[in-house]
Short mmCIF file of C-alpha atoms (C1' of nucleotides) in Angstrom, two decimals:
data_model
loop_
_atom_site.label_atom_id
_atom_site.label_comp_id
_atom_site.label_asym_id
_atom_site.label_seq_id
_atom_site.Cartn_x
_atom_site.Cartn_y
_atom_site.Cartn_z
CA UNK A 1 -112.44 2.40 -117.94
CA UNK A 2 -115.61 0.57 -118.63
CA UNK A 3 -116.66 -0.79 -121.95
CA UNK A 4 -113.67 0.45 -123.85
CA UNK A 5 -111.47 -2.56 -123.26
CA UNK A 6 -112.96 -5.96 -123.85
CA UNK A 7 -110.29 -8.44 -124.65
CA UNK A 8 -110.50 -11.72 -122.75
CA UNK A 9 -107.09 -13.29 -122.59
CA UNK A 10 -106.95 -16.92 -123.57
CA UNK A 11 -103.38 -18.03 -123.57
CA UNK A 12 -102.85 -17.04 -119.96
CA UNK A 13 -105.67 -19.31 -118.79
CA UNK A 14 -104.09 -21.94 -116.56
CA UNK A 15 -105.43 -24.80 -118.67
CA UNK A 16 -103.68 -23.43 -121.74
CA UNK A 17 -100.35 -22.87 -120.10
CA UNK A 18 -97.30 -25.08 -120.43
CA UNK A 19 -96.95 -27.11 -117.21
CA UNK A 20 -93.75 -25.44 -116.04
CA UNK A 21 -95.58 -22.15 -115.88
CA UNK A 22 -98.83 -23.49 -114.59
CA UNK A 23 -97.10 -24.85 -111.55
CA UNK A 24 -95.82 -21.37 -110.70
CA UNK A 25 -99.04 -19.42 -110.73
CA UNK A 26 -100.88 -18.49 -107.54
CA UNK A 27 -104.36 -17.36 -106.63
CA UNK A 28 -105.44 -14.56 -104.37
CA UNK A 29 -108.82 -13.59 -102.92
CA UNK A 30 -109.71 -10.00 -102.23
CA UNK A 31 -112.55 -8.49 -100.21
CA UNK A 32 -114.43 -5.39 -101.29
CA UNK A 33 -112.18 -2.38 -101.06
CA UNK A 34 -109.09 -4.45 -100.46
CA UNK A 35 -105.92 -3.32 -102.17
CA UNK A 36 -103.79 -5.75 -104.15
CA UNK A 37 -100.90 -3.37 -104.67
CA UNK A 38 -100.15 0.33 -104.54
CA UNK A 39 -98.59 2.60 -107.07
CA UNK A 40 -94.80 2.56 -106.72
CA UNK A 41 -94.76 -0.80 -104.98
CA UNK A 42 -92.12 -3.06 -106.53
CA UNK A 43 -93.73 -4.83 -109.48
CA UNK A 44 -93.56 -8.55 -108.87
CA UNK A 45 -96.36 -10.06 -110.95
CA UNK A 46 -98.99 -9.62 -113.58
CA UNK A 47 -102.60 -10.65 -113.03
CA UNK A 48 -105.75 -11.98 -114.60
CA UNK A 49 -109.16 -11.52 -112.99
CA UNK A 50 -110.81 -14.83 -112.24
CA UNK A 51 -113.95 -13.34 -110.73
CA UNK A 52 -115.04 -9.95 -109.44
CA UNK A 53 -113.69 -6.60 -110.53
CA UNK A 54 -110.40 -4.80 -110.02
CA UNK A 55 -109.96 -1.08 -110.40
CA UNK A 56 -106.61 0.35 -111.47
CA UNK A 57 -106.39 3.96 -110.38
CA UNK A 58 -104.11 6.71 -109.28
CA UNK A 59 -104.10 10.26 -107.96
CA UNK A 60 -102.80 13.39 -109.60
CA UNK A 61 -100.46 15.66 -107.63
CA UNK A 62 -103.56 17.77 -106.83
CA UNK A 63 -105.23 14.74 -105.32
CA UNK A 64 -107.62 14.09 -108.17
CA UNK A 65 -108.73 10.55 -108.71
CA UNK A 66 -108.03 8.87 -112.09
CA UNK A 67 -109.22 5.43 -113.13
CA UNK A 68 -107.04 3.75 -115.74
CA UNK A 69 -108.77 0.44 -116.11
CA UNK A 70 -111.61 -1.67 -114.79
CA UNK A 71 -110.46 -5.26 -115.12
CA UNK A 72 -113.20 -7.89 -115.31
CA UNK A 73 -113.12 -11.68 -115.41
CA UNK A 74 -110.71 -13.06 -118.03
CA UNK A 75 -109.03 -9.69 -118.40
CA UNK A 76 -105.41 -9.06 -117.55
CA UNK A 77 -104.00 -6.12 -115.67
CA UNK A 78 -100.59 -4.79 -114.69
CA UNK A 79 -99.07 -6.37 -117.80
CA UNK A 80 -96.93 -3.28 -117.98
CA UNK A 81 -95.22 -4.34 -114.80
CA UNK A 82 -93.35 -7.00 -116.78
CA UNK A 83 -91.08 -4.26 -118.00
CA UNK A 84 -91.34 -1.73 -115.22
CA UNK A 85 -89.71 -1.84 -111.82
CA UNK A 86 -92.69 -0.34 -109.99
CA UNK A 87 -96.45 -0.55 -110.38
CA UNK A 88 -97.96 2.45 -112.12
CA UNK A 89 -101.31 2.40 -110.36
CA UNK A 90 -103.18 1.19 -107.31
CA UNK A 91 -105.14 -2.03 -107.74
CA UNK A 92 -108.28 -2.22 -105.63
CA UNK A 93 -111.01 -4.80 -105.53
CA UNK A 94 -114.42 -3.14 -106.03
CA UNK A 95 -116.32 -6.30 -105.14
CA UNK A 96 -115.16 -9.63 -103.67
CA UNK A 97 -112.71 -10.86 -106.26
CA UNK A 98 -110.30 -13.63 -107.07
CA UNK A 99 -107.25 -13.04 -109.21
CA UNK A 100 -104.61 -15.27 -110.78
CA UNK A 101 -101.07 -14.20 -110.00
CA UNK A 102 -98.30 -14.75 -112.56
CA UNK A 103 -94.90 -14.00 -111.08
CA UNK A 104 -92.98 -11.67 -113.30
CA UNK A 105 -89.80 -13.65 -113.77
CA UNK A 106 -91.69 -16.83 -114.59
CA UNK A 107 -93.50 -15.07 -117.40
CA UNK A 108 -90.40 -13.33 -118.69
CA UNK A 109 -88.72 -16.72 -119.01
CA UNK A 110 -91.80 -18.18 -120.63
CA UNK A 111 -91.89 -15.43 -123.24
CA UNK A 112 -88.57 -16.64 -124.60
CA UNK A 113 -89.69 -20.23 -124.96
CA UNK A 114 -93.27 -19.62 -126.04
CA UNK A 115 -93.49 -16.96 -128.71
CA UNK A 116 -97.26 -17.34 -129.09
CA UNK A 117 -97.63 -16.25 -125.48
CA UNK A 118 -95.62 -13.14 -126.26
CA UNK A 119 -97.92 -12.45 -129.16
CA UNK A 120 -101.03 -12.59 -127.06
CA UNK A 121 -99.53 -10.38 -124.41
CA UNK A 122 -98.68 -7.88 -127.10
CA UNK A 123 -102.24 -7.97 -128.25
CA UNK A 124 -103.35 -7.23 -124.72
CA UNK A 125 -101.06 -4.25 -124.60
CA UNK A 126 -102.39 -3.06 -127.92
CA UNK A 127 -105.96 -3.27 -126.67
CA UNK A 128 -104.92 -1.35 -123.65
CA UNK A 129 -103.44 1.38 -125.80
CA UNK A 130 -106.57 1.42 -127.86
CA UNK A 131 -108.73 1.96 -124.79
CA UNK A 132 -106.51 4.76 -123.53
CA UNK A 133 -106.62 6.49 -126.90
CA UNK A 134 -110.39 6.35 -126.91
CA UNK A 135 -110.44 7.97 -123.51
CA UNK A 136 -108.12 10.69 -124.67
CA UNK A 137 -110.38 11.35 -127.63
CA UNK A 138 -113.37 11.39 -125.35
CA UNK A 139 -111.80 14.05 -123.18
CA UNK A 140 -111.26 16.17 -126.22
CA UNK A 141 -115.02 16.66 -126.48
CA UNK A 142 -115.64 19.72 -124.34
CA UNK A 143 -119.42 19.88 -124.06
CA UNK A 144 -120.65 17.55 -121.32
CA UNK A 145 -123.72 16.61 -123.36
CA UNK A 146 -121.73 15.52 -126.38
CA UNK A 147 -119.16 13.76 -124.26
CA UNK A 148 -121.73 11.72 -122.39
CA UNK A 149 -123.62 10.85 -125.55
CA UNK A 150 -120.47 9.76 -127.34
CA UNK A 151 -119.49 7.63 -124.37
CA UNK A 152 -122.88 5.97 -124.23
CA UNK A 153 -122.84 5.30 -127.95
CA UNK A 154 -119.43 3.74 -127.71
CA UNK A 155 -120.52 1.42 -124.97
CA UNK A 156 -123.69 0.63 -126.88
CA UNK A 157 -121.57 -0.88 -129.63
CA UNK A 158 -120.68 -3.66 -127.21
CA UNK A 159 -123.75 -3.95 -125.06
CA UNK A 160 -126.61 -2.87 -127.29
CA UNK A 161 -128.69 0.23 -126.66
CA UNK A 162 -129.66 -0.84 -123.15
CA UNK A 163 -126.73 -0.11 -120.91
CA UNK A 164 -126.51 -1.43 -117.37
CA UNK A 165 -123.86 0.07 -115.17
CA UNK A 166 -122.78 -2.24 -112.40
CA UNK A 167 -120.98 0.41 -110.44
CA UNK A 168 -121.93 3.82 -109.06
CA UNK A 169 -122.68 6.50 -111.63
CA UNK A 170 -120.46 8.66 -109.50
CA UNK A 171 -117.53 6.56 -110.66
CA UNK A 172 -118.67 6.68 -114.25
CA UNK A 173 -118.83 10.45 -113.98
CA UNK A 174 -115.23 10.67 -112.85
CA UNK A 175 -114.17 8.33 -115.67
CA UNK A 176 -115.74 10.79 -118.06
CA UNK A 177 -113.91 13.70 -116.54
CA UNK A 178 -117.06 15.23 -115.05
CA UNK A 179 -118.12 15.91 -111.50
CA UNK A 180 -120.95 13.63 -110.40
CA UNK A 181 -123.29 16.63 -110.28
CA UNK A 182 -122.52 17.64 -113.82
CA UNK A 183 -123.04 14.05 -114.95
CA UNK A 184 -126.43 13.71 -113.23
CA UNK A 185 -127.56 16.98 -114.67
CA UNK A 186 -126.46 16.00 -118.13
CA UNK A 187 -128.30 12.69 -117.90
CA UNK A 188 -131.43 14.48 -116.71
CA UNK A 189 -131.13 16.91 -119.58
CA UNK A 190 -130.66 14.13 -122.12
CA UNK A 191 -133.71 12.38 -120.74
CA UNK A 192 -135.78 15.54 -120.97
CA UNK A 193 -134.73 15.96 -124.57
CA UNK A 194 -135.72 12.38 -125.28
CA UNK A 195 -132.25 11.19 -126.25
CA UNK A 196 -132.19 8.57 -123.53
CA UNK A 197 -134.37 7.09 -120.84
CA UNK A 198 -133.15 5.73 -117.57
CA UNK A 199 -134.03 4.10 -114.31
CA UNK A 200 -131.46 3.58 -111.60
CA UNK A 201 -128.28 2.50 -113.32
CA UNK A 202 -129.90 1.40 -116.55
CA UNK A 203 -129.77 3.75 -119.50
CA UNK A 204 -131.47 3.18 -122.84
CA UNK A 205 -130.24 5.03 -125.89
CA UNK A 206 -132.99 6.17 -128.22
CA UNK A 207 -132.76 5.65 -131.97
CA UNK A 208 -132.65 9.36 -132.76
CA UNK A 209 -129.36 9.69 -130.97
CA UNK A 210 -127.71 6.43 -132.05
CA UNK A 211 -126.87 7.74 -135.54
CA UNK B 1 -97.19 14.04 -127.19
CA UNK B 2 -93.90 15.65 -126.53
CA UNK B 3 -91.48 14.73 -123.85
CA UNK B 4 -93.55 11.99 -122.33
CA UNK B 5 -92.26 9.16 -124.47
CA UNK B 6 -88.54 8.81 -124.87
CA UNK B 7 -87.63 5.27 -125.68
CA UNK B 8 -85.26 4.83 -128.60
CA UNK B 9 -85.71 1.40 -130.10
CA UNK B 10 -82.53 -0.53 -130.62
CA UNK B 11 -83.42 -3.98 -131.84
CA UNK B 12 -85.30 -2.65 -134.83
CA UNK B 13 -82.27 -0.78 -136.09
CA UNK B 14 -81.38 -2.30 -139.45
CA UNK B 15 -77.84 -3.15 -138.37
CA UNK B 16 -79.16 -5.21 -135.46
CA UNK B 17 -81.70 -7.16 -137.46
CA UNK B 18 -81.33 -10.71 -138.69
CA UNK B 19 -80.55 -10.61 -142.42
CA UNK B 20 -83.85 -12.16 -143.54
CA UNK B 21 -85.70 -9.22 -142.02
CA UNK B 22 -83.20 -6.59 -142.98
CA UNK B 23 -83.63 -7.44 -146.61
CA UNK B 24 -87.36 -6.76 -146.34
CA UNK B 25 -87.35 -3.30 -144.87
CA UNK B 26 -87.90 -0.20 -146.96
CA UNK B 27 -87.29 3.50 -146.59
CA UNK B 28 -89.58 6.40 -147.33
CA UNK B 29 -89.00 10.15 -147.50
CA UNK B 30 -91.70 12.61 -146.58
CA UNK B 31 -91.97 16.34 -147.21
CA UNK B 32 -93.36 18.76 -144.62
CA UNK B 33 -97.04 18.18 -144.18
CA UNK B 34 -97.03 14.98 -146.21
CA UNK B 35 -99.20 12.16 -144.94
CA UNK B 36 -97.79 8.65 -144.56
CA UNK B 37 -101.12 7.00 -143.83
CA UNK B 38 -104.62 7.93 -142.72
CA UNK B 39 -106.70 6.59 -139.93
CA UNK B 40 -108.67 3.53 -141.09
CA UNK B 41 -106.29 2.80 -143.95
CA UNK B 42 -105.38 -0.91 -143.99
CA UNK B 43 -102.45 -1.39 -141.64
CA UNK B 44 -99.56 -2.80 -143.63
CA UNK B 45 -96.43 -1.86 -141.72
CA UNK B 46 -94.86 -0.45 -138.59
CA UNK B 47 -92.31 2.34 -138.68
CA UNK B 48 -89.26 3.86 -137.08
CA UNK B 49 -88.30 7.49 -137.60
CA UNK B 50 -84.87 7.81 -139.18
CA UNK B 51 -84.86 11.61 -139.27
CA UNK B 52 -87.43 14.35 -138.91
CA UNK B 53 -90.65 14.19 -136.93
CA UNK B 54 -93.91 12.35 -137.45
CA UNK B 55 -97.15 13.33 -135.78
CA UNK B 56 -99.80 10.72 -135.05
CA UNK B 57 -103.16 12.40 -134.72
CA UNK B 58 -106.86 12.02 -135.18
CA UNK B 59 -110.11 13.95 -135.05
CA UNK B 60 -113.05 13.53 -132.71
CA UNK B 61 -116.56 13.24 -134.15
CA UNK B 62 -116.91 16.98 -133.41
CA UNK B 63 -113.87 17.70 -135.49
CA UNK B 64 -111.50 18.35 -132.64
CA UNK B 65 -107.87 17.62 -133.23
CA UNK B 66 -106.06 15.12 -130.98
CA UNK B 67 -102.36 14.33 -131.07
CA UNK B 68 -101.47 10.86 -129.82
CA UNK B 69 -97.76 10.83 -130.36
CA UNK B 70 -94.86 12.84 -131.70
CA UNK B 71 -92.37 10.30 -133.03
CA UNK B 72 -88.78 11.46 -133.24
CA UNK B 73 -85.64 9.83 -134.60
CA UNK B 74 -85.10 6.28 -133.29
CA UNK B 75 -88.66 6.09 -132.06
CA UNK B 76 -91.20 3.64 -133.40
CA UNK B 77 -94.79 4.35 -134.30
CA UNK B 78 -97.84 2.42 -135.42
CA UNK B 79 -96.58 -0.66 -133.56
CA UNK B 80 -100.22 -1.29 -132.70
CA UNK B 81 -100.90 -1.95 -136.35
CA UNK B 82 -99.17 -5.32 -135.96
CA UNK B 83 -102.34 -6.56 -134.32
CA UNK B 84 -104.93 -4.27 -135.82
CA UNK B 85 -106.42 -4.40 -139.29
CA UNK B 86 -106.57 -0.62 -139.70
CA UNK B 87 -104.43 2.27 -138.60
CA UNK B 88 -105.76 4.10 -135.57
CA UNK B 89 -104.44 7.53 -136.43
CA UNK B 90 -103.17 9.74 -139.22
CA UNK B 91 -99.40 9.94 -139.61
CA UNK B 92 -98.14 13.28 -140.89
CA UNK B 93 -94.64 14.56 -141.35
CA UNK B 94 -94.18 17.87 -139.51
CA UNK B 95 -90.79 18.52 -141.09
CA UNK B 96 -88.94 16.78 -143.92
CA UNK B 97 -88.56 13.24 -142.61
CA UNK B 98 -87.29 9.81 -143.48
CA UNK B 99 -88.85 6.69 -142.00
CA UNK B 100 -87.97 3.01 -142.03
CA UNK B 101 -90.84 0.77 -143.11
CA UNK B 102 -91.18 -2.73 -141.61
CA UNK B 103 -93.86 -4.72 -143.41
CA UNK B 104 -96.27 -6.20 -140.94
CA UNK B 105 -96.11 -9.84 -141.97
CA UNK B 106 -92.34 -9.85 -142.01
CA UNK B 107 -92.25 -8.70 -138.43
CA UNK B 108 -94.97 -11.05 -137.30
CA UNK B 109 -92.94 -13.94 -138.65
CA UNK B 110 -89.81 -12.58 -137.07
CA UNK B 111 -91.45 -12.36 -133.66
CA UNK B 112 -91.82 -16.13 -133.62
CA UNK B 113 -88.20 -16.79 -134.40
CA UNK B 114 -86.65 -13.95 -132.41
CA UNK B 115 -88.13 -13.68 -128.94
CA UNK B 116 -85.82 -10.84 -127.95
CA UNK B 117 -87.37 -8.75 -130.71
CA UNK B 118 -90.80 -9.46 -129.27
CA UNK B 119 -89.56 -8.34 -125.89
CA UNK B 120 -88.35 -5.04 -127.15
CA UNK B 121 -91.53 -4.40 -129.04
CA UNK B 122 -93.46 -5.11 -125.86
CA UNK B 123 -91.33 -2.59 -124.08
CA UNK B 124 -92.18 -0.06 -126.74
CA UNK B 125 -95.85 -0.73 -126.23
CA UNK B 126 -95.43 -0.37 -122.49
CA UNK B 127 -93.74 2.99 -122.92
CA UNK B 128 -96.54 4.04 -125.14
CA UNK B 129 -99.09 3.09 -122.51
CA UNK B 130 -97.08 4.95 -119.94
CA UNK B 131 -97.13 8.12 -122.03
CA UNK B 132 -100.86 7.88 -122.60
CA UNK B 133 -101.51 7.41 -118.89
CA UNK B 134 -99.49 10.47 -118.10
CA UNK B 135 -101.53 12.49 -120.55
CA UNK B 136 -104.72 11.23 -119.02
CA UNK B 137 -103.48 12.23 -115.59
CA UNK B 138 -102.50 15.60 -116.94
CA UNK B 139 -105.99 16.19 -118.24
CA UNK B 140 -107.38 15.44 -114.83
CA UNK B 141 -105.82 18.67 -113.57
CA UNK B 142 -108.54 21.22 -114.20
CA UNK B 143 -106.83 24.53 -113.55
CA UNK B 144 -104.90 25.66 -116.60
CA UNK B 145 -102.11 27.09 -114.46
CA UNK B 146 -101.52 23.84 -112.59
CA UNK B 147 -101.82 21.80 -115.73
CA UNK B 148 -99.25 23.83 -117.61
CA UNK B 149 -96.86 23.86 -114.67
CA UNK B 150 -97.14 20.12 -114.19
CA UNK B 151 -96.53 19.58 -117.88
CA UNK B 152 -93.46 21.79 -117.86
CA UNK B 153 -92.09 20.09 -114.78
CA UNK B 154 -92.58 16.69 -116.36
CA UNK B 155 -90.69 17.71 -119.46
CA UNK B 156 -88.03 19.31 -117.31
CA UNK B 157 -87.21 15.90 -115.88
CA UNK B 158 -85.87 14.95 -119.30
CA UNK B 159 -84.58 18.21 -120.65
CA UNK B 160 -83.56 20.19 -117.59
CA UNK B 161 -85.21 23.42 -116.51
CA UNK B 162 -84.59 25.12 -119.84
CA UNK B 163 -87.19 23.81 -122.26
CA UNK B 164 -86.98 24.44 -125.99
CA UNK B 165 -90.07 23.67 -128.01
CA UNK B 166 -89.30 22.89 -131.62
CA UNK B 167 -92.87 23.20 -132.78
CA UNK B 168 -95.54 25.91 -132.52
CA UNK B 169 -96.81 26.63 -129.02
CA UNK B 170 -100.21 26.47 -130.62
CA UNK B 171 -99.68 22.73 -131.03
CA UNK B 172 -98.41 22.35 -127.50
CA UNK B 173 -101.53 24.10 -126.29
CA UNK B 174 -103.77 21.59 -128.03
CA UNK B 175 -101.72 18.70 -126.61
CA UNK B 176 -102.46 20.12 -123.19
CA UNK B 177 -106.15 20.35 -123.88
CA UNK B 178 -106.15 24.14 -123.93
CA UNK B 179 -106.97 26.62 -126.64
CA UNK B 180 -103.90 28.49 -127.83
CA UNK B 181 -105.26 31.70 -126.29
CA UNK B 182 -105.69 30.12 -122.89
CA UNK B 183 -102.18 28.70 -123.10
CA UNK B 184 -100.57 32.03 -124.01
CA UNK B 185 -102.44 33.75 -121.23
CA UNK B 186 -101.38 31.11 -118.75
CA UNK B 187 -97.74 31.41 -119.78
CA UNK B 188 -97.95 35.19 -119.48
CA UNK B 189 -99.48 34.82 -116.04
CA UNK B 190 -96.80 32.35 -114.91
CA UNK B 191 -94.13 34.72 -116.13
CA UNK B 192 -95.69 37.64 -114.27
CA UNK B 193 -95.75 35.55 -111.11
CA UNK B 194 -92.12 34.67 -111.61
CA UNK B 195 -92.65 30.94 -111.95
CA UNK B 196 -91.09 30.85 -115.40
CA UNK B 197 -89.36 33.08 -117.85
CA UNK B 198 -89.54 32.78 -121.59
CA UNK B 199 -88.45 34.08 -124.93
CA UNK B 200 -89.93 32.78 -128.16
CA UNK B 201 -90.26 29.04 -127.74
CA UNK B 202 -87.84 28.72 -124.88
CA UNK B 203 -89.18 28.44 -121.39
CA UNK B 204 -87.13 28.36 -118.21
CA UNK B 205 -88.61 26.93 -115.05
CA UNK B 206 -87.64 28.78 -111.89
CA UNK B 207 -86.50 26.97 -108.79
CA UNK B 208 -89.44 28.05 -106.69
CA UNK B 209 -91.80 26.12 -108.92
CA UNK B 210 -89.69 23.02 -109.54
CA UNK B 211 -90.49 21.59 -106.10
"C1'" DC C 1 -132.41 0.21 -87.44
"C1'" DG C 2 -128.91 3.36 -88.49
"C1'" DC C 3 -125.14 5.09 -90.84
"C1'" DA C 4 -122.47 5.77 -94.97
"C1'" DT C 5 -122.67 6.52 -99.48
"C1'" DA C 6 -125.09 7.35 -103.84
"C1'" DG C 7 -128.12 10.15 -106.15
"C1'" DT C 8 -130.47 14.69 -107.09
"C1'" DT C 9 -131.39 19.52 -107.55
"C1'" DG C 10 -130.59 24.53 -106.76
"C1'" DA C 11 -127.76 28.84 -106.72
"C1'" DC C 12 -123.67 31.00 -107.57
"C1'" DT C 13 -119.05 31.49 -109.35
"C1'" DA C 14 -115.08 31.15 -111.93
"C1'" DC C 15 -112.55 29.77 -115.52
"C1'" DG C 16 -111.61 28.77 -120.07
"C1'" DC C 17 -113.78 29.24 -124.67
"C1'" DT C 18 -115.10 32.19 -128.49
"C1'" DC C 19 -114.70 35.97 -131.34
"C1'" DA C 20 -112.10 39.74 -132.67
"C1'" DA C 21 -108.39 42.80 -133.57
"C1'" DC C 22 -103.77 43.29 -133.97
"C1'" DC C 23 -98.52 42.51 -134.37
"C1'" DC C 24 -94.73 39.95 -135.94
"C1'" DT C 25 -92.07 36.75 -138.62
"C1'" DG C 26 -90.65 34.11 -142.46
"C1'" DG C 27 -91.41 32.68 -146.97
"C1'" DT C 28 -92.84 33.49 -151.92
"C1'" DG C 29 -93.25 35.66 -156.05
"C1'" DG C 30 -93.42 39.66 -159.05
"C1'" DC D 1 -86.00 44.40 -153.24
"C1'" DC D 2 -90.25 45.09 -151.78
"C1'" DA D 3 -95.15 43.53 -151.38
"C1'" DC D 4 -97.83 40.46 -149.99
"C1'" DC D 5 -99.64 36.72 -147.49
"C1'" DA D 6 -100.17 32.97 -144.23
"C1'" DG D 7 -99.50 31.42 -139.88
"C1'" DG D 8 -98.03 32.01 -135.26
"C1'" DG D 9 -98.32 34.75 -131.33
"C1'" DT D 10 -100.76 38.13 -128.11
"C1'" DT D 11 -104.23 40.58 -125.67
"C1'" DG D 12 -109.02 42.23 -124.77
"C1'" DA D 13 -114.12 41.68 -123.81
"C1'" DG D 14 -118.02 38.95 -122.88
"C1'" DC D 15 -120.35 34.64 -122.39
"C1'" DG D 16 -121.52 30.05 -121.17
"C1'" DT D 17 -120.85 25.96 -118.95
"C1'" DA D 18 -119.16 22.98 -115.72
"C1'" DG D 19 -117.30 23.30 -110.98
"C1'" DT D 20 -118.30 24.20 -106.12
"C1'" DC D 21 -120.97 24.36 -102.10
"C1'" DA D 22 -125.00 23.13 -100.01
"C1'" DA D 23 -129.22 20.83 -98.66
"C1'" DC D 24 -131.85 17.06 -99.05
"C1'" DT D 25 -133.66 12.27 -100.39
"C1'" DA D 26 -132.98 7.43 -101.54
"C1'" DT D 27 -130.65 3.20 -101.09
"C1'" DG D 28 -128.18 -0.45 -99.40
"C1'" DC D 29 -125.26 -2.72 -96.10
"C1'" DG D 30 -123.84 -4.17 -91.46
#
DNA sequence: CGCATAGTTGACTACGCTCAACCCTGGTGG
DNA sequence: CCACCAGGGTTGAGCGTAGTCAACTATGCG
């Protein structure tokens, strides 16, 4: 999800890679809405976003949509696939994007020879866990008003009190575990109470509620 | 949470460790309800459960209780702390327990020299991510009945259709994001419908609902 | 320009939460 | 050995809030 994982990966940047790995990486361009891989496809690679935005999502048995991660430039995704046979989520490009493709076996070999690479990948995984834990905590807050406020405050720690969403609020609503309607209503209510102000997809947190 | 993470760690077992690490590990005994560390304590070590059961939990700003993990014998916890300055959760012993303590710096050094250890730790982290994703998916199911059934079915994949909970159903309810009352009612309802049968903390899934 | 999708608001409903009362069990101490 | 207590488990009644369905407007993209 947005704003809860912000860990640019450095050691996977092509220019920092040992040559024998660099020569094995590939690039791939994706149009808006294009799918890079589906859940349960054989896992063949891990990725870093070069430009654009990749959404990792899935569906519950009941057909409900769940977003696991929004990967932005310099961020890795599908690192899990290194140790899993199948992908755990669908990867879809939300805007025209370009990703770097690191074939699985190449990286697995590299991990043995380059321990510092292993360390940074572990850090990525840790950040990922951290983000998932925050989401779990967020869901524990039952009242929509409190949940939304807490979410906004969390994001504000990265972005400052003016928050600009670059994707539909509808999506943000689902990330929060609310229907879009409930989310809009909650925002309207918060604005009426003076906790926030907003126009379009920009939301400003007011001091009273930053606490 | 229970049943969603089952990955015994082998390479951290003392007998499999290189001697220079083995000599650095410690053991600690914990009584029921005793706390090993608190959230935001400085992170000094990672752990493996030798015997007993350790609960990793936290509280939301509103004071709601969240369980992140139930660590059982042979399972690691607080692996994240390797790369974080502070612990992310409270660790409490639910029954008399004994844990193995691996000081952080010792392991960090070891990761450089022993790539296969790094690999297994990464696998642990991946399993952890997997478990958290499943919980997030679970929470996406709104109807209590469906949520409980899905949870039971998931556990049944490990344990078979007869499920024995070794901790209060009250706790299980909270893991599921339900109040204990709602959980009891849902179980009663499922039993009336014939989807399950139960006595005490043992629940049997019936074929019709295994699907 | 037109269509698809996002955003917005209203009315109604349903489901789970809260509070409350009660039973049952196991553990502790007098 | 019983009394007591704490905590888990169970069920009922009522309420509130977020979900659902629906109608409509705004926006942006081809």
